[in-house]
Amino acid sequence: MKLRDKVALVVGGSSGLGRACAEACAAEGAKVVIADINERGAEDTLAGIRAAGGAGMFVNTNAMDESAVKAAVDATVREYGKLDILVNSAGGPTEADEAGWHHQIDMYLKAPYYGCRHALPEMEKNGGGSIINIASLSGVTGSMAKVPEGTGYPAAKHGVIGITKTLAIANGKKNIRVNAICPGYIKTELTRPLYEAKDGGDRLITQRLQVPMNRWGEAHEIGKVAAFLASEDASFITGQSIIVDGGFMAR
């Protein structure tokens, strides 16, 4: 229970990696607020958290709307009195066209910025905190994408890492740590078409990508890293991009 008495706001916590982060933080004792537009997914996640003895609530939030993100931060503080942990994990499918490019910037870059912007003052009031931004391998390397329209996602994820490092430097003396997680190939709804191929996505992992651990990652493996970064076990870790990819980037 390394997060006992902590309060975590998970933006995008209704499904996928965000849900895994919410569940992992709750398992370590944190009260969890899920900010998302997917109420059904959030309530399903919270039901599991409560069944395990945890606590939390849902705030209907469009992560691309700054006023809505601020309202989620305010609701968290109003309900639980403080904010210790922020996880920025909003995401969803987009098209590789001009409109999709702008949508990806809004979802994957502006949304984390909004979360950080409004969480930081509350963490400073509280004497510290931990921000975890979900980035991507596309934030540390180039991406196979349709050019130029397909560059929105990697551009946004590179930007998230820039925000992470800059805010870590700016807020270190305030006892606020800011880190990013860069997942590799993880089983989520967004990657379902890949791992539900006839071979279960095995050829992609073992032959095309040659992931050293020879398997897909699971969402809970990202969630546990987020819970670690939120805890005092990571008390001297800030400004880092933690790659969780089964060894893929080691090549």
Coordinates of C-alpha atoms in Angstrom, one line a residue:
M1 CA 0.0 0.0 0.0
K2 CA 2.7 2.5 -1.1
L3 CA 0.1 5.1 -2.1
R4 CA -2.0 5.0 1.0
D5 CA -3.7 8.4 1.7
K6 CA -2.7 9.6 -1.7
V7 CA -5.2 11.0 -4.3
A8 CA -4.7 10.2 -8.0
L9 CA -6.4 11.8 -10.9
V10 CA -6.2 9.7 -14.1
V11 CA -7.2 11.5 -17.2
G12 CA -8.3 8.8 -19.7
G13 CA -8.7 6.2 -17.0
S14 CA -11.8 4.4 -18.4
S15 CA -9.9 2.0 -20.6
G16 CA -6.6 0.8 -21.9
L17 CA -3.4 2.0 -20.3
G18 CA -5.3 4.7 -18.3
R19 CA -7.5 2.1 -16.7
A20 CA -4.4 -0.1 -15.9
C21 CA -2.8 3.0 -14.2
A22 CA -6.0 3.7 -12.2
E23 CA -6.2 0.1 -11.0
A24 CA -2.6 -0.1 -10.1
C25 CA -2.7 3.2 -8.1
A26 CA -5.8 2.0 -6.3
A27 CA -4.2 -1.3 -5.5
E28 CA -1.5 0.6 -3.8
G29 CA -4.0 2.5 -1.6
A30 CA -4.7 5.7 -3.6
K31 CA -8.1 7.2 -3.9
V32 CA -8.6 7.4 -7.7
V33 CA -10.6 10.0 -9.7
I34 CA -11.2 8.9 -13.3
A35 CA -11.6 11.8 -15.8
D36 CA -13.0 10.6 -19.1
I37 CA -15.9 10.8 -21.5
N38 CA -16.5 7.0 -21.2
E39 CA -18.7 6.8 -18.2
R40 CA -19.6 3.1 -18.6
G41 CA -15.9 2.2 -18.8
A42 CA -15.1 4.4 -15.8
E43 CA -17.9 2.9 -13.7
D44 CA -16.8 -0.6 -14.6
T45 CA -13.2 0.3 -13.5
L46 CA -14.4 1.9 -10.3
A47 CA -16.6 -1.2 -9.5
G48 CA -13.5 -3.4 -9.6
I49 CA -11.6 -0.9 -7.5
R50 CA -14.3 -0.7 -4.9
A51 CA -14.8 -4.4 -4.8
A52 CA -11.1 -4.7 -3.8
G53 CA -11.6 -2.2 -1.0
G54 CA -10.6 0.9 -2.8
A55 CA -12.3 4.3 -3.3
G56 CA -12.8 6.6 -6.2
M57 CA -15.1 8.6 -8.4
F58 CA -15.8 9.6 -12.0
V59 CA -15.8 13.0 -13.5
N60 CA -17.1 13.4 -17.1
T61 CA -14.2 15.1 -18.9
N62 CA -13.2 15.8 -22.4
A63 CA -9.4 15.9 -22.1
M64 CA -9.2 18.2 -25.1
D65 CA -11.2 20.9 -23.4
E66 CA -9.1 22.9 -21.0
S67 CA -12.0 24.1 -18.9
A68 CA -13.2 20.5 -18.5
V69 CA -9.7 19.4 -17.3
K70 CA -9.6 22.2 -14.8
A71 CA -13.0 21.2 -13.6
A72 CA -11.8 17.6 -13.0
V73 CA -8.8 18.9 -11.0
D74 CA -11.2 21.1 -9.0
A75 CA -13.6 18.3 -8.4
T76 CA -10.8 16.0 -7.2
V77 CA -9.6 18.6 -4.6
R78 CA -13.2 19.4 -3.6
E79 CA -13.9 15.7 -2.9
Y80 CA -10.7 14.6 -1.4
G81 CA -9.0 17.8 -0.2
K82 CA -5.8 17.5 -2.3
L83 CA -4.2 16.1 -5.5
D84 CA -1.0 14.0 -5.2
I85 CA -0.8 12.2 -8.5
L86 CA -1.7 13.0 -12.0
V87 CA -1.7 10.5 -14.8
N88 CA -2.2 11.8 -18.4
S89 CA -3.4 8.9 -20.5
A90 CA -6.2 10.2 -22.8
G91 CA -6.3 8.6 -26.2
G92 CA -8.4 7.2 -29.0
P93 CA -8.5 6.3 -32.7
T94 CA -7.9 9.0 -35.3
E95 CA -7.5 9.2 -39.1
A96 CA -4.2 9.8 -40.8
D97 CA -5.5 12.9 -42.7
E98 CA -5.3 16.6 -42.1
A99 CA -8.1 16.7 -39.6
G100 CA -6.7 13.7 -37.8
W101 CA -3.3 15.5 -37.5
H102 CA -4.9 18.3 -35.6
H103 CA -7.0 15.9 -33.5
Q104 CA -3.9 14.0 -32.5
I105 CA -2.1 17.2 -31.4
D106 CA -5.2 18.2 -29.4
M107 CA -5.5 14.7 -27.8
Y108 CA -1.9 13.7 -27.2
L109 CA -0.2 17.0 -26.7
K110 CA -2.6 19.7 -25.6
A111 CA -4.6 17.4 -23.3
P112 CA -1.5 16.5 -21.1
Y113 CA -0.5 20.1 -21.1
Y114 CA -3.9 21.1 -19.7
G115 CA -3.6 18.4 -17.0
C116 CA -0.2 19.5 -16.0
R117 CA -1.1 23.2 -16.0
H118 CA -4.0 22.8 -13.6
A119 CA -2.6 20.1 -11.4
L120 CA 0.7 21.8 -10.7
P121 CA -0.7 24.6 -8.5
E122 CA -2.6 22.1 -6.4
M123 CA 0.5 19.9 -6.0
E124 CA 2.5 22.9 -4.9
K125 CA -0.1 23.8 -2.3
N126 CA 0.2 20.2 -1.0
G127 CA 4.0 20.3 -0.8
G128 CA 4.7 18.0 -3.7
G129 CA 3.3 15.4 -6.1
S130 CA 4.0 13.2 -9.1
I131 CA 2.9 13.6 -12.7
I132 CA 3.1 10.7 -15.1
N133 CA 2.6 11.3 -18.7
I134 CA 1.9 8.4 -21.0
A135 CA 4.1 9.0 -24.1
S136 CA 5.2 6.3 -26.6
L137 CA 8.1 4.8 -28.3
S138 CA 7.0 7.3 -31.0
G139 CA 8.1 10.0 -28.7
V140 CA 11.8 8.9 -28.7
T141 CA 12.2 7.7 -32.2
G142 CA 10.8 8.2 -35.7
S143 CA 7.6 6.5 -36.7
M144 CA 6.5 4.6 -39.8
A145 CA 3.7 6.9 -40.9
K146 CA 1.9 8.4 -43.9
V147 CA 3.8 11.7 -44.4
P148 CA 3.0 14.4 -43.6
E149 CA -0.5 13.8 -42.3
G150 CA 0.5 10.8 -40.2
T151 CA 3.1 12.8 -38.2
G152 CA 0.6 14.1 -35.7
Y153 CA 1.0 11.2 -33.2
P154 CA 4.8 11.1 -33.1
A155 CA 5.0 14.9 -33.0
A156 CA 2.6 15.0 -30.1
K157 CA 4.4 12.3 -28.2
H158 CA 7.8 14.0 -28.7
G159 CA 6.2 17.1 -27.4
V160 CA 4.9 15.3 -24.3
I161 CA 8.5 14.2 -23.5
G162 CA 9.6 17.9 -24.0
I163 CA 6.9 19.0 -21.6
T164 CA 7.9 16.3 -19.1
K165 CA 11.6 17.2 -19.0
T166 CA 10.9 20.9 -18.9
L167 CA 8.4 20.7 -16.1
A168 CA 10.6 18.4 -14.1
I169 CA 13.4 21.0 -14.2
A170 CA 11.0 23.8 -13.3
N171 CA 9.3 22.0 -10.4
G172 CA 12.1 19.9 -8.9
K173 CA 12.6 22.3 -6.0
K174 CA 8.9 22.1 -5.2
N175 CA 9.1 18.4 -4.6
I176 CA 7.0 17.7 -7.8
R177 CA 8.3 15.0 -10.0
V178 CA 7.4 14.7 -13.6
N179 CA 8.1 11.6 -15.7
A180 CA 6.9 9.9 -18.8
I181 CA 6.2 6.3 -19.7
C182 CA 7.0 5.1 -23.2
P183 CA 5.1 1.9 -23.9
G184 CA 6.0 -0.5 -26.6
Y185 CA 3.6 -2.9 -28.2
I186 CA 0.9 -3.4 -25.5
K187 CA -2.4 -5.2 -25.8
T188 CA -5.1 -2.5 -25.7
E189 CA -8.2 -1.6 -27.7
L190 CA -6.1 0.5 -30.1
T191 CA -3.8 -2.4 -30.9
R192 CA -6.6 -5.1 -31.0
P193 CA -6.5 -5.4 -34.8
L194 CA -2.8 -6.4 -34.6
Y195 CA -3.0 -9.0 -31.8
E196 CA -6.3 -10.4 -33.0
A197 CA -4.7 -11.4 -36.3
K198 CA -4.9 -15.2 -37.2
D199 CA -1.5 -15.8 -35.5
G200 CA -2.4 -13.6 -32.5
G201 CA 0.0 -11.0 -33.6
D202 CA 2.9 -13.4 -33.0
R203 CA 4.6 -12.8 -36.4
L204 CA 4.6 -9.0 -35.9
I205 CA 6.3 -9.4 -32.5
T206 CA 8.7 -12.2 -33.1
Q207 CA 9.7 -11.8 -36.8
R208 CA 9.0 -8.3 -38.0
L209 CA 9.8 -6.4 -34.8
Q210 CA 11.9 -9.0 -33.1
V211 CA 11.0 -7.9 -29.6
P212 CA 13.7 -9.6 -27.4
M213 CA 11.1 -10.8 -24.8
N214 CA 9.2 -12.4 -27.7
R215 CA 5.7 -11.4 -26.6
W216 CA 3.2 -8.6 -26.3
G217 CA 3.1 -6.4 -23.3
E218 CA 0.1 -6.3 -21.0
A219 CA -1.6 -3.1 -19.9
H220 CA -1.1 -3.9 -16.2
E221 CA 2.7 -3.9 -16.9
I222 CA 2.3 -0.2 -17.7
G223 CA 0.0 0.5 -14.7
K224 CA 2.6 -0.9 -12.3
V225 CA 5.3 1.3 -13.6
A226 CA 2.9 4.3 -13.2
A227 CA 2.2 3.3 -9.6
F228 CA 6.0 2.9 -8.9
L229 CA 6.7 6.4 -10.4
A230 CA 3.9 7.8 -8.2
S231 CA 5.4 6.3 -5.0
E232 CA 8.2 7.3 -2.7
D233 CA 10.2 4.4 -4.2
A234 CA 10.8 6.7 -7.1
S235 CA 11.5 9.7 -4.9
F236 CA 14.7 10.7 -6.9
I237 CA 13.4 10.0 -10.3
T238 CA 12.2 13.0 -12.4
G239 CA 12.4 14.2 -16.0
Q240 CA 12.8 10.7 -17.3
S241 CA 11.2 8.8 -20.2
I242 CA 10.8 5.3 -19.0
I243 CA 10.7 2.8 -21.9
V244 CA 8.6 -0.3 -21.2
D245 CA 8.9 -2.3 -24.4
G246 CA 10.2 -5.8 -23.8
G247 CA 13.6 -4.7 -25.0
F248 CA 12.6 -3.5 -28.4
M249 CA 14.5 -0.2 -28.2
A250 CA 17.7 -1.9 -26.9
R251 CA 18.6 -2.9 -30.4

